[in-house]
Amino acid sequence: MLLRLDIADSRPLHEQVAGAIRRAIADGECRPGDRLPPARDLSRALGVNANTVLRGLRTLRDEGVLEFRRGRGVTVAEGADQRSELLDRARQLVADAARQGYSKSELIELIRGLS
């Protein structure tokens, strides 16, 4: 798994780490059930602190993209490829709505009106 961070990106590093892993899953580099390298190895490869990597991994765990298993490390969750794509599309929708002057709560109301 080859991950890269963009030093010109203004997002916090832990978000960039999470985004890089999401991309790797979406691109098929990591599949459900695959084990990720240890956080210490990822931090060395990316040139960031291990706590930064752990924060990005916890974000993905909270989103249901990764699973933490004692003794087995961090693995890609079943359905993560679909979840990752959906989360990216949802983030894009929130960003598009903000550019058009809609708040998150107004966007939620718009979506509720669709059903």
MMTF fields as JSON, N, C-alpha, C and O atoms, coordinates in Angstrom:
{
  "mmtfVersion": "1.0.0",
  "mmtfProducer": "UNKNOWN",
  "numBonds": 459,
  "numAtoms": 460,
  "numGroups": 115,
  "numChains": 1,
  "numModels": 1,
  "chainsPerModel": [1],
  "groupsPerChain": [115],
  "chainIdList": ["A"],
  "bondAtomList": [4, 2, 8, 6, 12, 10, 16, 14, 20, 18, 24, 22, 28, 26, 32, 30, 36, 34, 40, 38, 44, 42, 48, 46, 52, 50, 56, 54, 60, 58, 64, 62, 68, 66, 72, 70, 76, 74, 80, 78, 84, 82, 88, 86, 92, 90, 96, 94, 100, 98, 104, 102, 108, 106, 112, 110, 116, 114, 120, 118, 124, 122, 128, 126, 132, 130, 136, 134, 140, 138, 144, 142, 148, 146, 152, 150, 156, 154, 160, 158, 164, 162, 168, 166, 172, 170, 176, 174, 180, 178, 184, 182, 188, 186, 192, 190, 196, 194, 200, 198, 204, 202, 208, 206, 212, 210, 216, 214, 220, 218, 224, 222, 228, 226, 232, 230, 236, 234, 240, 238, 244, 242, 248, 246, 252, 250, 256, 254, 260, 258, 264, 262, 268, 266, 272, 270, 276, 274, 280, 278, 284, 282, 288, 286, 292, 290, 296, 294, 300, 298, 304, 302, 308, 306, 312, 310, 316, 314, 320, 318, 324, 322, 328, 326, 332, 330, 336, 334, 340, 338, 344, 342, 348, 346, 352, 350, 356, 354, 360, 358, 364, 362, 368, 366, 372, 370, 376, 374, 380, 378, 384, 382, 388, 386, 392, 390, 396, 394, 400, 398, 404, 402, 408, 406, 412, 410, 416, 414, 420, 418, 424, 422, 428, 426, 432, 430, 436, 434, 440, 438, 444, 442, 448, 446, 452, 450, 456, 454],
  "bondOrderList": [1, 1, 1, 1, 1, 1, 1, 1, 1, 1, 1, 1, 1, 1, 1, 1, 1, 1, 1, 1, 1, 1, 1, 1, 1, 1, 1, 1, 1, 1, 1, 1, 1, 1, 1, 1, 1, 1, 1, 1, 1, 1, 1, 1, 1, 1, 1, 1, 1, 1, 1, 1, 1, 1, 1, 1, 1, 1, 1, 1, 1, 1, 1, 1, 1, 1, 1, 1, 1, 1, 1, 1, 1, 1, 1, 1, 1, 1, 1, 1, 1, 1, 1, 1, 1, 1, 1, 1, 1, 1, 1, 1, 1, 1, 1, 1, 1, 1, 1, 1, 1, 1, 1, 1, 1, 1, 1, 1, 1, 1, 1, 1, 1, 1],
  "groupList": [{"groupName": "MET", "atomNameList": ["N", "CA", "C", "O"], "elementList": ["N", "C", "C", "O"], "formalChargeList": [0, 0, 0, 0], "bondAtomList": [1, 0, 2, 1, 3, 2], "bondOrderList": [1, 1, 2], "singleLetterCode": "M", "chemCompType": "L-PEPTIDE LINKING"}, {"groupName": "LEU", "atomNameList": ["N", "CA", "C", "O"], "elementList": ["N", "C", "C", "O"], "formalChargeList": [0, 0, 0, 0], "bondAtomList": [1, 0, 2, 1, 3, 2], "bondOrderList": [1, 1, 2], "singleLetterCode": "L", "chemCompType": "L-PEPTIDE LINKING"}, {"groupName": "ARG", "atomNameList": ["N", "CA", "C", "O"], "elementList": ["N", "C", "C", "O"], "formalChargeList": [0, 0, 0, 0], "bondAtomList": [1, 0, 2, 1, 3, 2], "bondOrderList": [1, 1, 2], "singleLetterCode": "R", "chemCompType": "L-PEPTIDE LINKING"}, {"groupName": "ASP", "atomNameList": ["N", "CA", "C", "O"], "elementList": ["N", "C", "C", "O"], "formalChargeList": [0, 0, 0, 0], "bondAtomList": [1, 0, 2, 1, 3, 2], "bondOrderList": [1, 1, 2], "singleLetterCode": "D", "chemCompType": "L-PEPTIDE LINKING"}, {"groupName": "ILE", "atomNameList": ["N", "CA", "C", "O"], "elementList": ["N", "C", "C", "O"], "formalChargeList": [0, 0, 0, 0], "bondAtomList": [1, 0, 2, 1, 3, 2], "bondOrderList": [1, 1, 2], "singleLetterCode": "I", "chemCompType": "L-PEPTIDE LINKING"}, {"groupName": "ALA", "atomNameList": ["N", "CA", "C", "O"], "elementList": ["N", "C", "C", "O"], "formalChargeList": [0, 0, 0, 0], "bondAtomList": [1, 0, 2, 1, 3, 2], "bondOrderList": [1, 1, 2], "singleLetterCode": "A", "chemCompType": "L-PEPTIDE LINKING"}, {"groupName": "SER", "atomNameList": ["N", "CA", "C", "O"], "elementList": ["N", "C", "C", "O"], "formalChargeList": [0, 0, 0, 0], "bondAtomList": [1, 0, 2, 1, 3, 2], "bondOrderList": [1, 1, 2], "singleLetterCode": "S", "chemCompType": "L-PEPTIDE LINKING"}, {"groupName": "PRO", "atomNameList": ["N", "CA", "C", "O"], "elementList": ["N", "C", "C", "O"], "formalChargeList": [0, 0, 0, 0], "bondAtomList": [1, 0, 2, 1, 3, 2], "bondOrderList": [1, 1, 2], "singleLetterCode": "P", "chemCompType": "L-PEPTIDE LINKING"}, {"groupName": "HIS", "atomNameList": ["N", "CA", "C", "O"], "elementList": ["N", "C", "C", "O"], "formalChargeList": [0, 0, 0, 0], "bondAtomList": [1, 0, 2, 1, 3, 2], "bondOrderList": [1, 1, 2], "singleLetterCode": "H", "chemCompType": "L-PEPTIDE LINKING"}, {"groupName": "GLU", "atomNameList": ["N", "CA", "C", "O"], "elementList": ["N", "C", "C", "O"], "formalChargeList": [0, 0, 0, 0], "bondAtomList": [1, 0, 2, 1, 3, 2], "bondOrderList": [1, 1, 2], "singleLetterCode": "E", "chemCompType": "L-PEPTIDE LINKING"}, {"groupName": "GLN", "atomNameList": ["N", "CA", "C", "O"], "elementList": ["N", "C", "C", "O"], "formalChargeList": [0, 0, 0, 0], "bondAtomList": [1, 0, 2, 1, 3, 2], "bondOrderList": [1, 1, 2], "singleLetterCode": "Q", "chemCompType": "L-PEPTIDE LINKING"}, {"groupName": "VAL", "atomNameList": ["N", "CA", "C", "O"], "elementList": ["N", "C", "C", "O"], "formalChargeList": [0, 0, 0, 0], "bondAtomList": [1, 0, 2, 1, 3, 2], "bondOrderList": [1, 1, 2], "singleLetterCode": "V", "chemCompType": "L-PEPTIDE LINKING"}, {"groupName": "GLY", "atomNameList": ["N", "CA", "C", "O"], "elementList": ["N", "C", "C", "O"], "formalChargeList": [0, 0, 0, 0], "bondAtomList": [1, 0, 2, 1, 3, 2], "bondOrderList": [1, 1, 2], "singleLetterCode": "G", "chemCompType": "PEPTIDE LINKING"}, {"groupName": "CYS", "atomNameList": ["N", "CA", "C", "O"], "elementList": ["N", "C", "C", "O"], "formalChargeList": [0, 0, 0, 0], "bondAtomList": [1, 0, 2, 1, 3, 2], "bondOrderList": [1, 1, 2], "singleLetterCode": "C", "chemCompType": "L-PEPTIDE LINKING"}, {"groupName": "ASN", "atomNameList": ["N", "CA", "C", "O"], "elementList": ["N", "C", "C", "O"], "formalChargeList": [0, 0, 0, 0], "bondAtomList": [1, 0, 2, 1, 3, 2], "bondOrderList": [1, 1, 2], "singleLetterCode": "N", "chemCompType": "L-PEPTIDE LINKING"}, {"groupName": "THR", "atomNameList": ["N", "CA", "C", "O"], "elementList": ["N", "C", "C", "O"], "formalChargeList": [0, 0, 0, 0], "bondAtomList": [1, 0, 2, 1, 3, 2], "bondOrderList": [1, 1, 2], "singleLetterCode": "T", "chemCompType": "L-PEPTIDE LINKING"}, {"groupName": "PHE", "atomNameList": ["N", "CA", "C", "O"], "elementList": ["N", "C", "C", "O"], "formalChargeList": [0, 0, 0, 0], "bondAtomList": [1, 0, 2, 1, 3, 2], "bondOrderList": [1, 1, 2], "singleLetterCode": "F", "chemCompType": "L-PEPTIDE LINKING"}, {"groupName": "TYR", "atomNameList": ["N", "CA", "C", "O"], "elementList": ["N", "C", "C", "O"], "formalChargeList": [0, 0, 0, 0], "bondAtomList": [1, 0, 2, 1, 3, 2], "bondOrderList": [1, 1, 2], "singleLetterCode": "Y", "chemCompType": "L-PEPTIDE LINKING"}, {"groupName": "LYS", "atomNameList": ["N", "CA", "C", "O"], "elementList": ["N", "C", "C", "O"], "formalChargeList": [0, 0, 0, 0], "bondAtomList": [1, 0, 2, 1, 3, 2], "bondOrderList": [1, 1, 2], "singleLetterCode": "K", "chemCompType": "L-PEPTIDE LINKING"}],
  "groupTypeList": [0, 1, 1, 2, 1, 3, 4, 5, 3, 6, 2, 7, 1, 8, 9, 10, 11, 5, 12, 5, 4, 2, 2, 5, 4, 5, 3, 12, 9, 13, 2, 7, 12, 3, 2, 1, 7, 7, 5, 2, 3, 1, 6, 2, 5, 1, 12, 11, 14, 5, 14, 15, 11, 1, 2, 12, 1, 2, 15, 1, 2, 3, 9, 12, 11, 1, 9, 16, 2, 2, 12, 2, 12, 11, 15, 11, 5, 9, 12, 5, 3, 10, 2, 6, 9, 1, 1, 3, 2, 5, 2, 10, 1, 11, 5, 3, 5, 5, 2, 10, 12, 17, 6, 18, 6, 9, 1, 4, 9, 1, 4, 2, 12, 1, 6],
  "groupIdList": [1, 2, 3, 4, 5, 6, 7, 8, 9, 10, 11, 12, 13, 14, 15, 16, 17, 18, 19, 20, 21, 22, 23, 24, 25, 26, 27, 28, 29, 30, 31, 32, 33, 34, 35, 36, 37, 38, 39, 40, 41, 42, 43, 44, 45, 46, 47, 48, 49, 50, 51, 52, 53, 54, 55, 56, 57, 58, 59, 60, 61, 62, 63, 64, 65, 66, 67, 68, 69, 70, 71, 72, 73, 74, 75, 76, 77, 78, 79, 80, 81, 82, 83, 84, 85, 86, 87, 88, 89, 90, 91, 92, 93, 94, 95, 96, 97, 98, 99, 100, 101, 102, 103, 104, 105, 106, 107, 108, 109, 110, 111, 112, 113, 114, 115],
  "secStructList": [7, 7, 7, 7, 7, 7, 6, 6, 7, 7, 1, 7, 2, 2, 2, 2, 2, 2, 2, 2, 2, 2, 2, 2, 2, 2, 6, 6, 1, 1, 7, 6, 6, 7, 5, 7, 7, 7, 2, 2, 2, 2, 2, 2, 2, 2, 6, 1, 7, 2, 2, 2, 2, 2, 2, 2, 2, 2, 2, 2, 2, 2, 6, 6, 1, 3, 3, 3, 3, 6, 6, 6, 3, 3, 3, 3, 7, 6, 6, 2, 2, 2, 2, 2, 2, 2, 2, 2, 2, 2, 2, 2, 2, 2, 2, 2, 2, 2, 2, 6, 6, 7, 7, 2, 2, 2, 2, 2, 2, 2, 2, 2, 6, 6, 7],
  "xCoordList": [0.86, 0.0, 0.903, 1.721, 0.735, 1.546, 0.681, -0.25, 1.003, 0.256, 1.15, 2.355, 0.53, 1.255, 0.408, -0.819, 1.096, 0.422, 0.877, 2.011, -0.01, 0.289, 0.642, -0.219, 1.898, 2.318, 1.656, 1.614, 1.14, 0.462, -1.0, -1.658, -1.502, -2.893, -3.046, -2.219, -4.104, -4.312, -5.057, -5.175, -5.557, -6.268, -5.299, -4.117, -5.777, -4.913, -4.34, -4.963, -3.15, -2.471, -3.264, -3.263, -3.946, -4.7, -5.841, -6.181, -6.429, -7.469, -6.864, -7.483, -5.658, -4.989, -4.643, -4.76, -4.216, -3.919, -5.184, -5.158, -6.289, -7.556, -7.977, -8.435, -7.82, -8.177, -7.326, -7.832, -6.035, -5.14, -5.535, -5.48, -5.932, -6.357, -7.695, -7.903, -8.611, -9.886, -9.647, -10.285, -8.724, -8.405, -7.834, -8.182, -6.96, -6.365, -7.454, -7.384, -8.45, -9.559, -10.417, -10.784, -10.736, -11.577, -10.894, -11.562, -9.556, -8.809, -8.545, -7.994, -8.932, -8.743, -7.379, -7.068, -6.549, -5.246, -5.413, -4.616, -6.442, -6.777, -8.204, -9.099, -8.406, -9.739, -10.255, -9.467, -11.563, -12.095, -11.376, -11.191, -10.979, -10.251, -8.744, -8.032, -8.243, -6.803, -6.334, -7.032, -5.143, -4.548, -3.667, -2.882, -3.792, -2.964, -1.634, -1.557, -0.591, 0.69, 0.505, -0.417, 1.376, 1.282, 1.41, 2.062, 0.786, 0.797, 2.219, 2.502, 3.102, 4.49, 5.135, 5.867, 4.868, 5.412, 4.805, 5.508, 3.496, 2.838, 3.387, 3.603, 3.611, 4.107, 5.503, 5.808, 6.35, 7.693, 7.602, 8.302, 6.746, 6.607, 6.062, 6.452, 5.16, 4.534, 5.305, 5.068, 6.222, 6.994, 6.204, 6.442, 5.253, 4.462, 4.527, 4.971, 4.088, 4.073, 3.107, 2.069, 3.438, 2.583, 1.212, 0.212, 1.152, -0.144, -1.041, -2.263, -0.444, -1.203, -1.837, -3.009, -1.056, -1.575, -2.672, -3.715, -2.453, -3.464, -4.767, -5.852, -4.661, -5.874, -6.638, -7.865, -5.926, -6.573, -7.205, -8.303, -6.517, -7.062, -8.314, -9.278, -8.3, -9.488, -10.681, -11.819, -10.421, -11.493, -12.14, -13.366, -11.317, -11.833, -12.539, -13.516, -12.049, -12.735, -14.124, -15.103, -14.202, -15.484, -16.467, -17.68, -15.944, -16.786, -17.18, -18.011, -16.59, -16.9, -16.069, -16.375, -15.027, -14.184, -13.111, -12.731, -12.621, -11.595, -12.096, -13.001, -11.482, -11.769, -10.461, -9.446, -10.492, -9.323, -9.567, -10.587, -8.64, -8.792, -7.544, -6.43, -7.757, -6.643, -5.901, -6.496, -4.596, -3.766, -3.723, -2.868, -4.637, -4.669, -4.427, -4.311, -4.351, -4.074, -5.31, -6.439, -5.067, -6.127, -6.424, -5.525, -7.691, -8.095, -9.183, -9.893, -9.29, -10.327, -11.646, -11.718, -12.679, -13.982, -14.709, -14.484, -15.578, -16.436, -17.31, -17.874, -17.423, -18.226, -17.549, -18.159, -16.293, -15.588, -15.427, -15.46, -15.253, -15.076, -16.318, -16.208, -17.484, -18.729, -18.939, -19.349, -18.661, -18.823, -17.902, -18.297, -16.664, -15.693, -16.158, -16.05, -16.67, -17.165, -18.352, -18.431, -19.27, -20.443, -20.044, -20.591, -19.098, -18.649, -18.002, -18.218, -17.216, -16.607, -17.675, -17.568, -18.706, -19.776, -20.56, -20.962, -20.783, -21.503, -20.695, -21.25, -19.385, -18.529, -18.582, -18.635, -18.567, -18.621, -19.952, -19.995, -21.038, -22.349, -22.39, -22.924, -21.833, -21.798, -20.984, -21.381, -19.854, -19.011, -19.729, -19.667, -20.413, -21.161, -22.287, -22.513, -22.988, -24.081, -23.546, -24.159, -22.397, -21.813, -21.426, -21.604, -20.901, -20.545, -21.773, -21.675, -22.93, -24.16, -24.922, -26.04, -24.31, -24.895, -25.809, -26.489, -25.845, -26.687, -25.88, -24.73, -26.495, -25.856, -26.096, -26.892, -25.397, -25.589, -27.031, -27.62, -27.584, -28.962, -29.949, -30.924, -29.701, -30.585, -30.453, -31.44, -29.233, -29.016, -29.739, -30.339, -29.678, -30.374, -31.875, -32.515, -32.43, -33.868, -34.196, -35.236, -33.307, -33.519, -33.549, -34.394, -32.638, -32.573, -33.798, -34.357, -34.219, -35.437, -36.652, -37.548, -36.677, -37.798, -37.836, -38.858, -36.744, -36.7, -37.418, -37.848, -37.549, -38.143, -39.615, -40.216],
  "yCoordList": [-1.173, 0.0, 1.231, 1.427, 2.035, 3.243, 4.457, 4.781, 5.122, 6.31, 7.523, 7.463, 8.634, 9.895, 11.002, 10.993, 11.96, 13.141, 14.335, 14.379, 15.295, 16.506, 17.612, 18.073, 18.042, 19.069, 20.414, 21.272, 20.601, 21.857, 21.844, 22.885, 20.685, 20.549, 21.234, 21.049, 22.027, 22.774, 21.966, 22.407, 20.791, 19.97, 19.437, 19.258, 19.179, 18.587, 17.247, 16.543, 16.92, 15.711, 14.434, 13.527, 14.349, 13.121, 12.928, 11.796, 14.036, 13.926, 13.483, 12.727, 13.952, 13.529, 12.043, 11.338, 11.566, 10.141, 9.322, 8.337, 9.733, 9.022, 9.048, 8.039, 10.194, 10.32, 9.433, 8.836, 9.34, 8.498, 7.03, 6.289, 6.608, 5.221, 4.989, 3.938, 5.962, 5.843, 5.664, 4.83, 6.455, 6.35, 4.974, 4.383, 4.473, 3.155, 2.082, 1.143, 2.216, 1.26, 1.429, 0.447, 2.672, 2.94, 2.488, 2.034, 2.611, 2.205, 0.707, 0.208, -0.014, -1.462, -1.913, -3.102, -0.984, -1.369, -2.166, -3.057, -1.845, -2.553, -3.047, -2.293, -4.296, -4.896, -5.293, -5.45, -5.457, -5.905, -7.163, -8.121, -7.132, -8.241, -8.062, -8.734, -7.158, -6.911, -6.239, -5.414, -6.617, -6.031, -4.857, -4.958, -3.749, -2.572, -2.72, -3.413, -2.075, -2.078, -1.409, -0.614, -1.729, -1.08, 0.442, 0.944, 1.157, 2.627, 3.17, 4.18, 2.518, 2.987, 2.925, 3.837, 1.857, 1.729, 2.776, 3.382, 2.978, 3.996, 5.384, 6.187, 5.661, 6.995, 7.227, 8.327, 6.199, 6.339, 6.565, 7.418, 5.807, 5.921, 7.288, 7.829, 7.845, 9.128, 10.316, 11.453, 10.066, 11.153, 11.988, 13.187, 11.347, 12.048, 11.271, 10.123, 11.899, 11.288, 10.1, 10.126, 9.07, 7.884, 8.24, 7.627, 9.229, 9.638, 10.252, 10.12, 10.913, 11.48, 10.352, 10.421, 9.325, 8.164, 7.484, 7.136, 7.292, 6.649, 7.444, 6.862, 8.755, 9.591, 9.39, 9.295, 9.325, 9.061, 7.68, 7.513, 6.685, 5.326, 5.258, 4.574, 5.967, 5.974, 6.628, 6.194, 7.666, 8.305, 7.281, 7.193, 6.512, 5.502, 4.37, 3.812, 4.033, 3.022, 3.524, 2.781, 4.789, 5.364, 5.439, 5.384, 5.563, 5.591, 4.19, 4.039, 3.165, 1.796, 1.285, 0.234, 2.016, 1.63, 0.639, -0.248, 0.786, -0.1, -0.787, -0.303, -1.929, -2.649, -2.833, -3.214, -2.56, -2.784, -4.096, -4.256, -5.027, -6.311, -6.608, -6.63, -6.833, -7.122, -8.365, -9.418, -8.21, -9.314, -9.519, -10.25, -8.882, -9.035, -7.723, -7.707, -6.635, -5.346, -4.691, -4.954, -3.835, -3.056, -3.685, -3.889, -3.986, -4.572, -3.717, -2.964, -3.858, -3.164, -3.897, -5.116, -3.166, -3.744, -4.216, -3.7, -5.201, -5.662, -4.498, -3.783, -4.307, -3.225, -1.87, -0.859, -1.83, -0.55, 0.153, 1.382, -0.607, 0.025, 0.816, 1.9, 0.295, 1.005, 2.161, 3.247, 1.935, 2.974, 4.15, 5.309, 3.836, 4.879, 5.763, 6.988, 5.137, 5.896, 6.766, 7.927, 6.215, 6.968, 8.153, 9.246, 7.943, 9.043, 10.155, 11.337, 9.779, 10.794, 11.6, 12.821, 10.916, 11.621, 12.519, 13.618, 12.061, 12.87, 14.119, 15.213, 13.951, 15.113, 16.119, 17.328, 15.613, 16.494, 17.239, 18.423, 16.542, 17.176, 18.298, 19.375, 18.052, 19.073, 20.275, 21.42, 20.019, 21.112, 21.896, 23.125, 21.201, 21.872, 22.729, 23.856, 22.182, 22.929, 24.187, 25.252, 24.064, 25.231, 26.31, 27.5, 25.896, 26.874, 27.609, 28.754, 26.955, 27.581, 28.274, 28.748, 28.329, 29.084, 28.299, 28.898, 26.971, 26.153, 25.663, 25.248, 25.717, 25.166, 23.654, 23.13, 22.97, 21.518, 21.189, 20.236, 21.972, 21.693, 21.923, 21.184, 22.944, 23.168, 22.023, 21.604, 21.523, 20.389, 19.145, 18.4, 18.931, 17.781, 17.88, 16.886, 19.066, 19.271, 19.016, 18.437, 19.451, 19.169, 17.668, 17.178, 16.952, 15.504, 14.824, 13.91, 15.264, 14.694, 14.899, 14.056, 16.007, 16.293, 15.377, 15.299, 14.689, 13.788, 12.472, 11.82, 12.08, 10.755, 10.771, 9.722],
  "zCoordList": [0.0, 0.0, 0.0, 0.899, -1.011, -1.159, -0.844, -1.582, 0.259, 0.675, 0.55, 0.795, 0.16, 0.064, 0.665, 0.573, 1.285, 1.805, 0.987, 0.509, 0.831, 0.07, 1.053, 1.802, 1.059, 2.018, 1.754, 2.636, 0.546, 0.22, 0.686, 0.688, 1.076, 1.525, 2.876, 3.769, 3.023, 4.266, 5.334, 6.477, 4.963, 5.942, 6.99, 6.696, 8.208, 9.233, 8.741, 7.946, 9.229, 8.766, 9.03, 8.197, 10.184, 10.467, 9.454, 9.11, 8.98, 7.95, 6.625, 5.876, 6.338, 5.113, 5.17, 4.167, 6.342, 6.513, 6.265, 5.527, 6.884, 6.695, 5.227, 4.69, 4.585, 3.174, 2.286, 1.335, 2.587, 1.791, 1.909, 0.927, 3.106, 3.294, 2.604, 1.999, 2.687, 1.972, 0.471, -0.171, -0.081, -1.512, -1.847, -2.869, -0.987, -1.222, -1.244, -2.037, -0.385, -0.355, -1.601, -2.246, -1.937, -3.114, -4.4, -5.328, -4.462, -5.66, -5.709, -6.69, -4.659, -4.648, -4.17, -4.236, -3.687, -3.142, -1.854, -1.56, -1.095, 0.14, -0.003, -0.385, 0.301, 0.183, 1.564, 2.497, 1.703, 2.989, 3.466, 2.715, 4.73, 5.331, 5.314, 6.062, 4.465, 4.41, 5.697, 6.286, 6.106, 7.308, 6.91, 5.967, 7.623, 7.374, 8.104, 9.118, 7.596, 8.325, 9.688, 9.871, 10.637, 11.952, 11.822, 10.907, 12.74, 12.722, 12.736, 12.093, 13.452, 13.519, 12.132, 11.75, 11.379, 10.021, 9.086, 8.278, 9.208, 8.385, 8.691, 7.783, 9.968, 10.333, 9.761, 9.303, 9.785, 9.2, 7.702, 7.157, 7.034, 5.581, 5.17, 4.135, 5.98, 5.66, 6.212, 5.804, 7.133, 7.722, 8.708, 8.848, 9.398, 10.413, 11.725, 11.758, 12.786, 14.1, 14.138, 13.477, 14.901, 15.017, 15.581, 15.205, 16.483, 17.041, 15.969, 16.03, 15.001, 13.88, 13.07, 12.698, 12.807, 12.066, 12.868, 12.315, 14.154, 15.001, 15.019, 15.023, 15.031, 15.02, 13.709, 13.719, 12.587, 11.302, 11.266, 10.736, 11.828, 11.864, 12.737, 12.392, 13.867, 14.738, 14.044, 14.219, 13.26, 12.494, 11.567, 11.487, 10.874, 9.946, 10.692, 10.194, 11.876, 12.692, 13.082, 13.01, 13.494, 13.897, 12.73, 12.934, 11.504, 10.304, 9.851, 8.956, 10.462, 10.076, 8.905, 8.34, 8.538, 7.409, 7.852, 7.087, 9.083, 9.618, 10.882, 11.562, 11.175, 12.415, 13.168, 12.584, 14.467, 15.311, 16.045, 16.714, 15.921, 16.603, 17.406, 16.883, 18.68, 19.577, 19.077, 18.845, 18.922, 18.479, 16.976, 16.475, 16.248, 14.793, 14.064, 12.838, 14.798, 14.181, 13.589, 14.002, 12.616, 11.97, 10.612, 9.796, 10.387, 9.111, 8.461, 9.128, 7.146, 6.392, 6.637, 6.477, 7.02, 7.348, 6.086, 4.992, 6.265, 5.171, 4.711, 5.539, 3.422, 2.869, 2.929, 2.58, 3.366, 3.51, 2.181, 2.122, 1.112, -0.194, -0.577, -1.151, -0.271, -0.574, 0.389, -0.022, 1.672, 2.68, 2.404, 2.533, 2.021, 1.74, 0.584, 0.644, -0.454, -1.611, -1.218, -1.62, -0.439, -0.01, 0.874, 0.727, 1.786, 2.633, 1.813, 2.084, 0.82, -0.047, -0.779, -0.891, -1.276, -1.985, -1.036, -1.417, 0.203, 1.185, 1.543, 1.65, 1.727, 2.011, 0.87, 1.097, -0.352, -1.515, -1.561, -1.897, -1.221, -1.197, -0.155, -0.423, 1.024, 2.072, 1.601, 1.818, 0.961, 0.45, -0.641, -0.658, -1.555, -2.621, -2.039, -2.478, -1.048, -0.424, 0.255, 0.169, 0.934, 1.604, 0.594, 0.853, -0.546, -1.584, -2.1, -2.539, -2.05, -2.521, -1.399, -1.6, -0.212, 0.884, 1.811, 2.644, 1.69, 2.564, 3.762, 3.624, 4.923, 6.121, 6.135, 5.355, 7.033, 7.146, 7.542, 7.031, 8.442, 8.884, 7.739, 7.605, 6.912, 5.757, 4.747, 4.142, 4.573, 3.676, 4.191, 3.416, 5.486, 6.083, 5.822, 5.479, 5.983, 5.724, 4.252, 3.936, 3.352, 1.92, 1.66, 0.911, 2.272, 2.078, 2.674, 2.068, 3.858, 4.464, 3.568, 3.521, 2.869, 1.969, 0.749, 0.067, 0.471, -0.683, -0.448, -1.399, 0.801, 1.07, 1.285, 1.517]
}
